[in-house]
Tab-separated table of C-alpha atoms in Angstrom:
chain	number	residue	atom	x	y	z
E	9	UNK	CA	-32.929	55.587	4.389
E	10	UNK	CA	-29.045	56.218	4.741
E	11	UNK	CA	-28.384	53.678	6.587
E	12	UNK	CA	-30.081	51.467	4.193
E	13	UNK	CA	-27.990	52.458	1.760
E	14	UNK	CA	-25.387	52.108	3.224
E	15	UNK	CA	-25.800	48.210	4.246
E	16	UNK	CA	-26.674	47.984	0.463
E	17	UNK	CA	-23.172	49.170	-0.734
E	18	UNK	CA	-21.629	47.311	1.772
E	19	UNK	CA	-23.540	44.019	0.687
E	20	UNK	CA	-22.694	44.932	-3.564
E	21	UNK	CA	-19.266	45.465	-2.479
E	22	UNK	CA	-18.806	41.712	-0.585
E	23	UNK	CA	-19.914	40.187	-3.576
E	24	UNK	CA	-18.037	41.996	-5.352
E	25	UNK	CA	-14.891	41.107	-3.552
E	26	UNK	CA	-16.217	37.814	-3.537
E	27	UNK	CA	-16.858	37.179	-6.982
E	28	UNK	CA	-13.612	38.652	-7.769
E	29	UNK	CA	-11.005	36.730	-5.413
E	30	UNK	CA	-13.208	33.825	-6.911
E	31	UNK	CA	-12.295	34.620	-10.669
E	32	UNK	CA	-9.140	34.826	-9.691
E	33	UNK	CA	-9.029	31.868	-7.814
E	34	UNK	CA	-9.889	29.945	-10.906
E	35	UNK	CA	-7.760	31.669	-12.985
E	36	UNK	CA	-4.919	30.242	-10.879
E	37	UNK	CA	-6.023	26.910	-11.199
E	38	UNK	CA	-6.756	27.192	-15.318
E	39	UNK	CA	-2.723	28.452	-15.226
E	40	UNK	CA	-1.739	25.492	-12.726
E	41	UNK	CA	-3.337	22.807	-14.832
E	42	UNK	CA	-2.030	24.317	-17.925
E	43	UNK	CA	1.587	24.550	-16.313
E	44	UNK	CA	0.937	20.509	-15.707
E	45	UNK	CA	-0.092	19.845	-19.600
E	46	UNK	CA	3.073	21.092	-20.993
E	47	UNK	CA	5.116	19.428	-18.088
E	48	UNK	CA	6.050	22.118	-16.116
E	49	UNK	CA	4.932	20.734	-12.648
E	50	UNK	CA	7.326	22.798	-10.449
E	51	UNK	CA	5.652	25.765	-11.536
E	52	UNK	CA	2.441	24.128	-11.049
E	53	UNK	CA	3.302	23.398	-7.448
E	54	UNK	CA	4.216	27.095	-6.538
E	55	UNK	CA	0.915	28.236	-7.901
E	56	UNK	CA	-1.103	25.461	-6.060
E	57	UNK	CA	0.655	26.005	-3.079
E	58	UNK	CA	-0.155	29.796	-3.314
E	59	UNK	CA	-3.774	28.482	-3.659
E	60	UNK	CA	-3.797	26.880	-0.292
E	61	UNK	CA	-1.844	29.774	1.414
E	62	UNK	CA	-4.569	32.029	0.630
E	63	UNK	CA	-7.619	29.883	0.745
E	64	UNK	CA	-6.779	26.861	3.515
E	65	UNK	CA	-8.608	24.322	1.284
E	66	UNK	CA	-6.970	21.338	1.323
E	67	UNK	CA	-7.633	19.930	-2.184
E	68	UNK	CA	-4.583	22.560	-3.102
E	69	UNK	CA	-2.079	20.620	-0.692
E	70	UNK	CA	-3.271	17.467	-1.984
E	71	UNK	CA	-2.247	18.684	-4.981
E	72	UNK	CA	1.212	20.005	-4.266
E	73	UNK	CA	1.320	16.322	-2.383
E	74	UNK	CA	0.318	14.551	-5.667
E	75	UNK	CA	3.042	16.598	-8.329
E	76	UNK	CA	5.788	16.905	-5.584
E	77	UNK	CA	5.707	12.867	-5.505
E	78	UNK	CA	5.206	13.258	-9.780
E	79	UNK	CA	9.000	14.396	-9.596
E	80	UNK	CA	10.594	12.574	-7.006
E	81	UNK	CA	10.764	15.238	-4.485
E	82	UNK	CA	9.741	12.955	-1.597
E	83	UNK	CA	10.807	14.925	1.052
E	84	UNK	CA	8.438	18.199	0.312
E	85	UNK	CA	5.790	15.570	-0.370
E	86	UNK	CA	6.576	13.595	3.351
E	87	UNK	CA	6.302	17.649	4.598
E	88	UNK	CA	3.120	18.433	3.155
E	89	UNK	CA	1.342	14.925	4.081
E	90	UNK	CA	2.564	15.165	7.648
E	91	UNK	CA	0.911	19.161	7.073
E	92	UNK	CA	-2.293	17.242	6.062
E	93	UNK	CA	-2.807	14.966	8.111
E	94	UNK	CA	-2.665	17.359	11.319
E	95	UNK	CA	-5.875	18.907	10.037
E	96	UNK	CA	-7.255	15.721	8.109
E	97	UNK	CA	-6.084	12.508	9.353
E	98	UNK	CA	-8.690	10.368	7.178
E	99	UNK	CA	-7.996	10.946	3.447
E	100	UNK	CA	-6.773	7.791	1.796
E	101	UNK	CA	-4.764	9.145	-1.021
E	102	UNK	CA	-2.650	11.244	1.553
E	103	UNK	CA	-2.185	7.348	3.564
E	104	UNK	CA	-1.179	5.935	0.582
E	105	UNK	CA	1.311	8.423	-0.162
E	106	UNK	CA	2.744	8.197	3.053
E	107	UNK	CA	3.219	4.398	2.955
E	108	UNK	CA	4.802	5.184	-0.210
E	109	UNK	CA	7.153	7.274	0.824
E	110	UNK	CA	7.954	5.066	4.133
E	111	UNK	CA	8.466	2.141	2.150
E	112	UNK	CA	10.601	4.080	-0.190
E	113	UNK	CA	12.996	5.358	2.680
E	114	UNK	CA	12.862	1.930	4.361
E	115	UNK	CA	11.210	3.336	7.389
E	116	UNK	CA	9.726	0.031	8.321
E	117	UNK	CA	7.539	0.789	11.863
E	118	UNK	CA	6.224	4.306	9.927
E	119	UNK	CA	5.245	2.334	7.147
E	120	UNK	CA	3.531	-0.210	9.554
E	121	UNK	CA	1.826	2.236	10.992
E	122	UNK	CA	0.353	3.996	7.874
E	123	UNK	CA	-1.194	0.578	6.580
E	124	UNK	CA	-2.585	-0.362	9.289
E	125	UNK	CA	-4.149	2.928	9.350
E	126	UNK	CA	-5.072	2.300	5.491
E	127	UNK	CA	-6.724	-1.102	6.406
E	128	UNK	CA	-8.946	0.484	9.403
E	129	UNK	CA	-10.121	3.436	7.307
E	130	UNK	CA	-10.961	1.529	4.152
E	131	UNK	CA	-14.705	0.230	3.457
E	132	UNK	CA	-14.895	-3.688	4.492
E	133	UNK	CA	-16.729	-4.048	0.809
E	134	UNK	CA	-13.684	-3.300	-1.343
E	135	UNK	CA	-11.002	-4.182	1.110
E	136	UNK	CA	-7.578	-4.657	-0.630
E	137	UNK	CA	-5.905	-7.733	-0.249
E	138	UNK	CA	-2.391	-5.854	-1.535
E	139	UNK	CA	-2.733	-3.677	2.015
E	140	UNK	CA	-2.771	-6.875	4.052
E	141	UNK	CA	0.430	-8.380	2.079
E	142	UNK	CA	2.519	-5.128	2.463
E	143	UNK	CA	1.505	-5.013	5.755
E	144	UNK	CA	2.878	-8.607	6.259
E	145	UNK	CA	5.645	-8.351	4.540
E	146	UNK	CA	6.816	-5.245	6.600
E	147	UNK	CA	6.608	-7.652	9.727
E	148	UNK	CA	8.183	-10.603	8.425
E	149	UNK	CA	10.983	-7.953	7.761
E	150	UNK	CA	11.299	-7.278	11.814
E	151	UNK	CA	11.260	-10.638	12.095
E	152	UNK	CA	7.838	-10.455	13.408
E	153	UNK	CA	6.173	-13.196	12.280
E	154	UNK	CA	3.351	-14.055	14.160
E	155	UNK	CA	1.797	-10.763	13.092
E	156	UNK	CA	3.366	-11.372	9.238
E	157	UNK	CA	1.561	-14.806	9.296
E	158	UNK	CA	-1.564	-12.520	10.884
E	159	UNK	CA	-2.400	-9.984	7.846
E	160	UNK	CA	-0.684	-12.566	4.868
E	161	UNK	CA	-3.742	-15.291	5.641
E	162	UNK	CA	-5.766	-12.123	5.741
E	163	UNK	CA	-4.968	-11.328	2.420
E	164	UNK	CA	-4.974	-14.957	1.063
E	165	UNK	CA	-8.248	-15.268	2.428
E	166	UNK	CA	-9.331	-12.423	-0.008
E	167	UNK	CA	-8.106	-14.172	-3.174
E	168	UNK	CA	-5.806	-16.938	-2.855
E	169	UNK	CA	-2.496	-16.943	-5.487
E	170	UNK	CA	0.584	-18.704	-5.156
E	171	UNK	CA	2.744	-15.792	-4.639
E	172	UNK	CA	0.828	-14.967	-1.234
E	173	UNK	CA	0.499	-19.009	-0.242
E	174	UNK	CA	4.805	-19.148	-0.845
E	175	UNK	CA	5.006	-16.609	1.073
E	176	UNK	CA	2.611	-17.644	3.909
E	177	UNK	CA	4.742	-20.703	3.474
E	178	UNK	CA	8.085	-19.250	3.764
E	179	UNK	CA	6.693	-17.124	7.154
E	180	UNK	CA	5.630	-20.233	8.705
E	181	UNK	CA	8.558	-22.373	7.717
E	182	UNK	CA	10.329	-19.877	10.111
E	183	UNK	CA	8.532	-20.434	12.810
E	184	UNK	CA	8.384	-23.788	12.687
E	185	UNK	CA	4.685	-23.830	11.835
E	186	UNK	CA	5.259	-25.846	8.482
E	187	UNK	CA	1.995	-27.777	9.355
E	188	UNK	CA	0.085	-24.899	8.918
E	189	UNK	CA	0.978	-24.520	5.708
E	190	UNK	CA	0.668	-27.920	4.653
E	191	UNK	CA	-3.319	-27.867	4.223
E	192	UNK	CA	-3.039	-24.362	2.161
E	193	UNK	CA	-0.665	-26.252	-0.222
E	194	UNK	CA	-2.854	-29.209	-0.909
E	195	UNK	CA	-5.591	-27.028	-1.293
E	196	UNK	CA	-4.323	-24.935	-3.865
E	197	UNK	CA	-1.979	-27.193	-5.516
E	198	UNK	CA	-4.214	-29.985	-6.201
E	199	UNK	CA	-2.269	-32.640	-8.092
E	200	UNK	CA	1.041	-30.948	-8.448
E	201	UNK	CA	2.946	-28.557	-6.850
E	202	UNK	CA	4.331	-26.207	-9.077
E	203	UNK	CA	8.104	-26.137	-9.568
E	204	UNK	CA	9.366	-23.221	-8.750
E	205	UNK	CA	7.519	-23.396	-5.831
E	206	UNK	CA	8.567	-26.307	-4.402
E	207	UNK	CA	12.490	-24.962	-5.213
E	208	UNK	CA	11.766	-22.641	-2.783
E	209	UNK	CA	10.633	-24.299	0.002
E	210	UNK	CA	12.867	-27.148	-0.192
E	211	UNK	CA	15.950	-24.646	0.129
E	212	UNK	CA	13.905	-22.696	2.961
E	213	UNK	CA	12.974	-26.158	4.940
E	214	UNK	CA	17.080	-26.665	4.337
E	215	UNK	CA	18.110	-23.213	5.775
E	216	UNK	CA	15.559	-23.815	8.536
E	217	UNK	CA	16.373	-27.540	9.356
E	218	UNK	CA	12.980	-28.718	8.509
E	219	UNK	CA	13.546	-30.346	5.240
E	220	UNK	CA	12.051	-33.797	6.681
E	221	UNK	CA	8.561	-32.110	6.941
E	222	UNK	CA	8.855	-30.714	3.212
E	223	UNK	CA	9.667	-34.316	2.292
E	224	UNK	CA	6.518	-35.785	3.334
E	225	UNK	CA	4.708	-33.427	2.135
E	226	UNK	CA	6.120	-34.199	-1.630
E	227	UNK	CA	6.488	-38.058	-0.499
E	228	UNK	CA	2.377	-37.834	-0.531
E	229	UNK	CA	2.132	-35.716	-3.702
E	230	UNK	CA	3.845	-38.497	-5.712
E	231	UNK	CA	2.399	-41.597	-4.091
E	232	UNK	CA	-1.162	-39.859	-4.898
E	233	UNK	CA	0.348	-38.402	-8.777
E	234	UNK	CA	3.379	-40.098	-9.445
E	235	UNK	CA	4.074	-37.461	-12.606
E	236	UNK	CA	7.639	-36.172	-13.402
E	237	UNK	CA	7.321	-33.013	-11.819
E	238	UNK	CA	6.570	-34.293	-8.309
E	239	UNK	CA	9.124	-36.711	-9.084
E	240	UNK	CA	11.385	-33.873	-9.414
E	241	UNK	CA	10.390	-32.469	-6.101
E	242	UNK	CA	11.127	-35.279	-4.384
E	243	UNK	CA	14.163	-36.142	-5.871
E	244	UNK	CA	15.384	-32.870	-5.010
E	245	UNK	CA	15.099	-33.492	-1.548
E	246	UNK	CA	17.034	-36.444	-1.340
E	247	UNK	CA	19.871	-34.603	-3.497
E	248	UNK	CA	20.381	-31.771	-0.906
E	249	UNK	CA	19.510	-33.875	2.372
């Protein structure tokens, strides 16, 4: 019968520790979130960061992640990401920061790295074309651009827009590969090519010594639509040849 009543007391008195480090768990957060309403998000960040001291629940360092990157303090929220990902390498939000904060500090193979970790761990369903741009973009800045070319047709191939075909354009123009563009450019510029686009790659085919294949490309644009603006295109080439 003692003994019983003992493991009774000792069973009230767990919950109530629980129930109490659990009140005050949520009165932390209730203080945190009102800390954020009124602005105050370094104060916020101590008391989240408290949070995850004393409970290891990583919702609390995505948090500290989240307002430490809310006021510019980049290098407590590179800190705390690196933190998270050692236990947690598959949250997207904590990716995403880090490819943020890569791209900020012009940390180009880190940056490469967290994308194409981004593109393996999102769902094939809602894919994001912008993932597959950056991602190209970073390697057309080493110079890499067989792998640029790679993940920019991956993301045209998702929704096709001019910015991503110029750019697709201006990849292959440095790599010689004009002819690969050529089809993409008839097929989304169906009558006319658009100005400012064809500005472009004219003075790219120029710097590259490949203006003759831009001009034949124009040269059938205007035999097909002779209007003024592929007029214009043309004409331009035969001003700066």
């Amino acid at each position: 019968m003692h003994r019983c009543f003992e493991k009774i007391i000792s069973l009230l008195f767990c919950c109530f520790v629980f129930v109490y480090g659990q009140n005050l768990e949520d009165e932390k957060i209730i203080e945190a979130l009102s800390l954020i309403d009124v602005g105050d998000y370094k104060s916020a960040i101590e008391i989240y960061n408290e949070l995850y001291s004393s409970t290891n629940k990583l919702e609390y360092l995505e948090e500290v992640i989240r307002l430490s990157m809310m006021i510019g303090d980049t290098k407590n929220a590179l800190q705390y990401s690196r933190e998270y990902q050692n236990i947690d390498n598959k949250n997207l939000k904590i990716k995403y920061i880090l490819a943020n904060i890569y791209m900020m500090q012009r940390n180009t193979n880190e940056a490469i790295l967290a994308y194409e970790d981004i593109i393996k761990l999102e769902d094939r369903d809602s894919i994001n074309k912008i993932n597959f741009k950056a991602l190209g973009g970073l390697y057309a800045l080493k110079r890499e651009y067989k792998s640029a070319q790679k993940y920019l047709m991956q993301s045209y191939e998702i929704e096709k827009d001019s910015h991503t075909l110029l750019f697709i354009t201006s990849v292959d123009i440095s790599l010689n590969d004009f002819a690969h563009s050529v089809p993409l450019i008839k097929d989304y510029f169906k009558e006319t090519i658009d100005n400012d686009f064809a500005q472009v790659i004219t003075q790219l085919s120029f710097n590259n010594q490949s203006l003759g294949d831009v001009e034949s490309l124009f040269t059938t644009y205007y035999e097909k639509y002779p209007n003024k603006t592929n007029a214009n295109n043309l004409f331009r080439i035969y001003i700066i040849d």
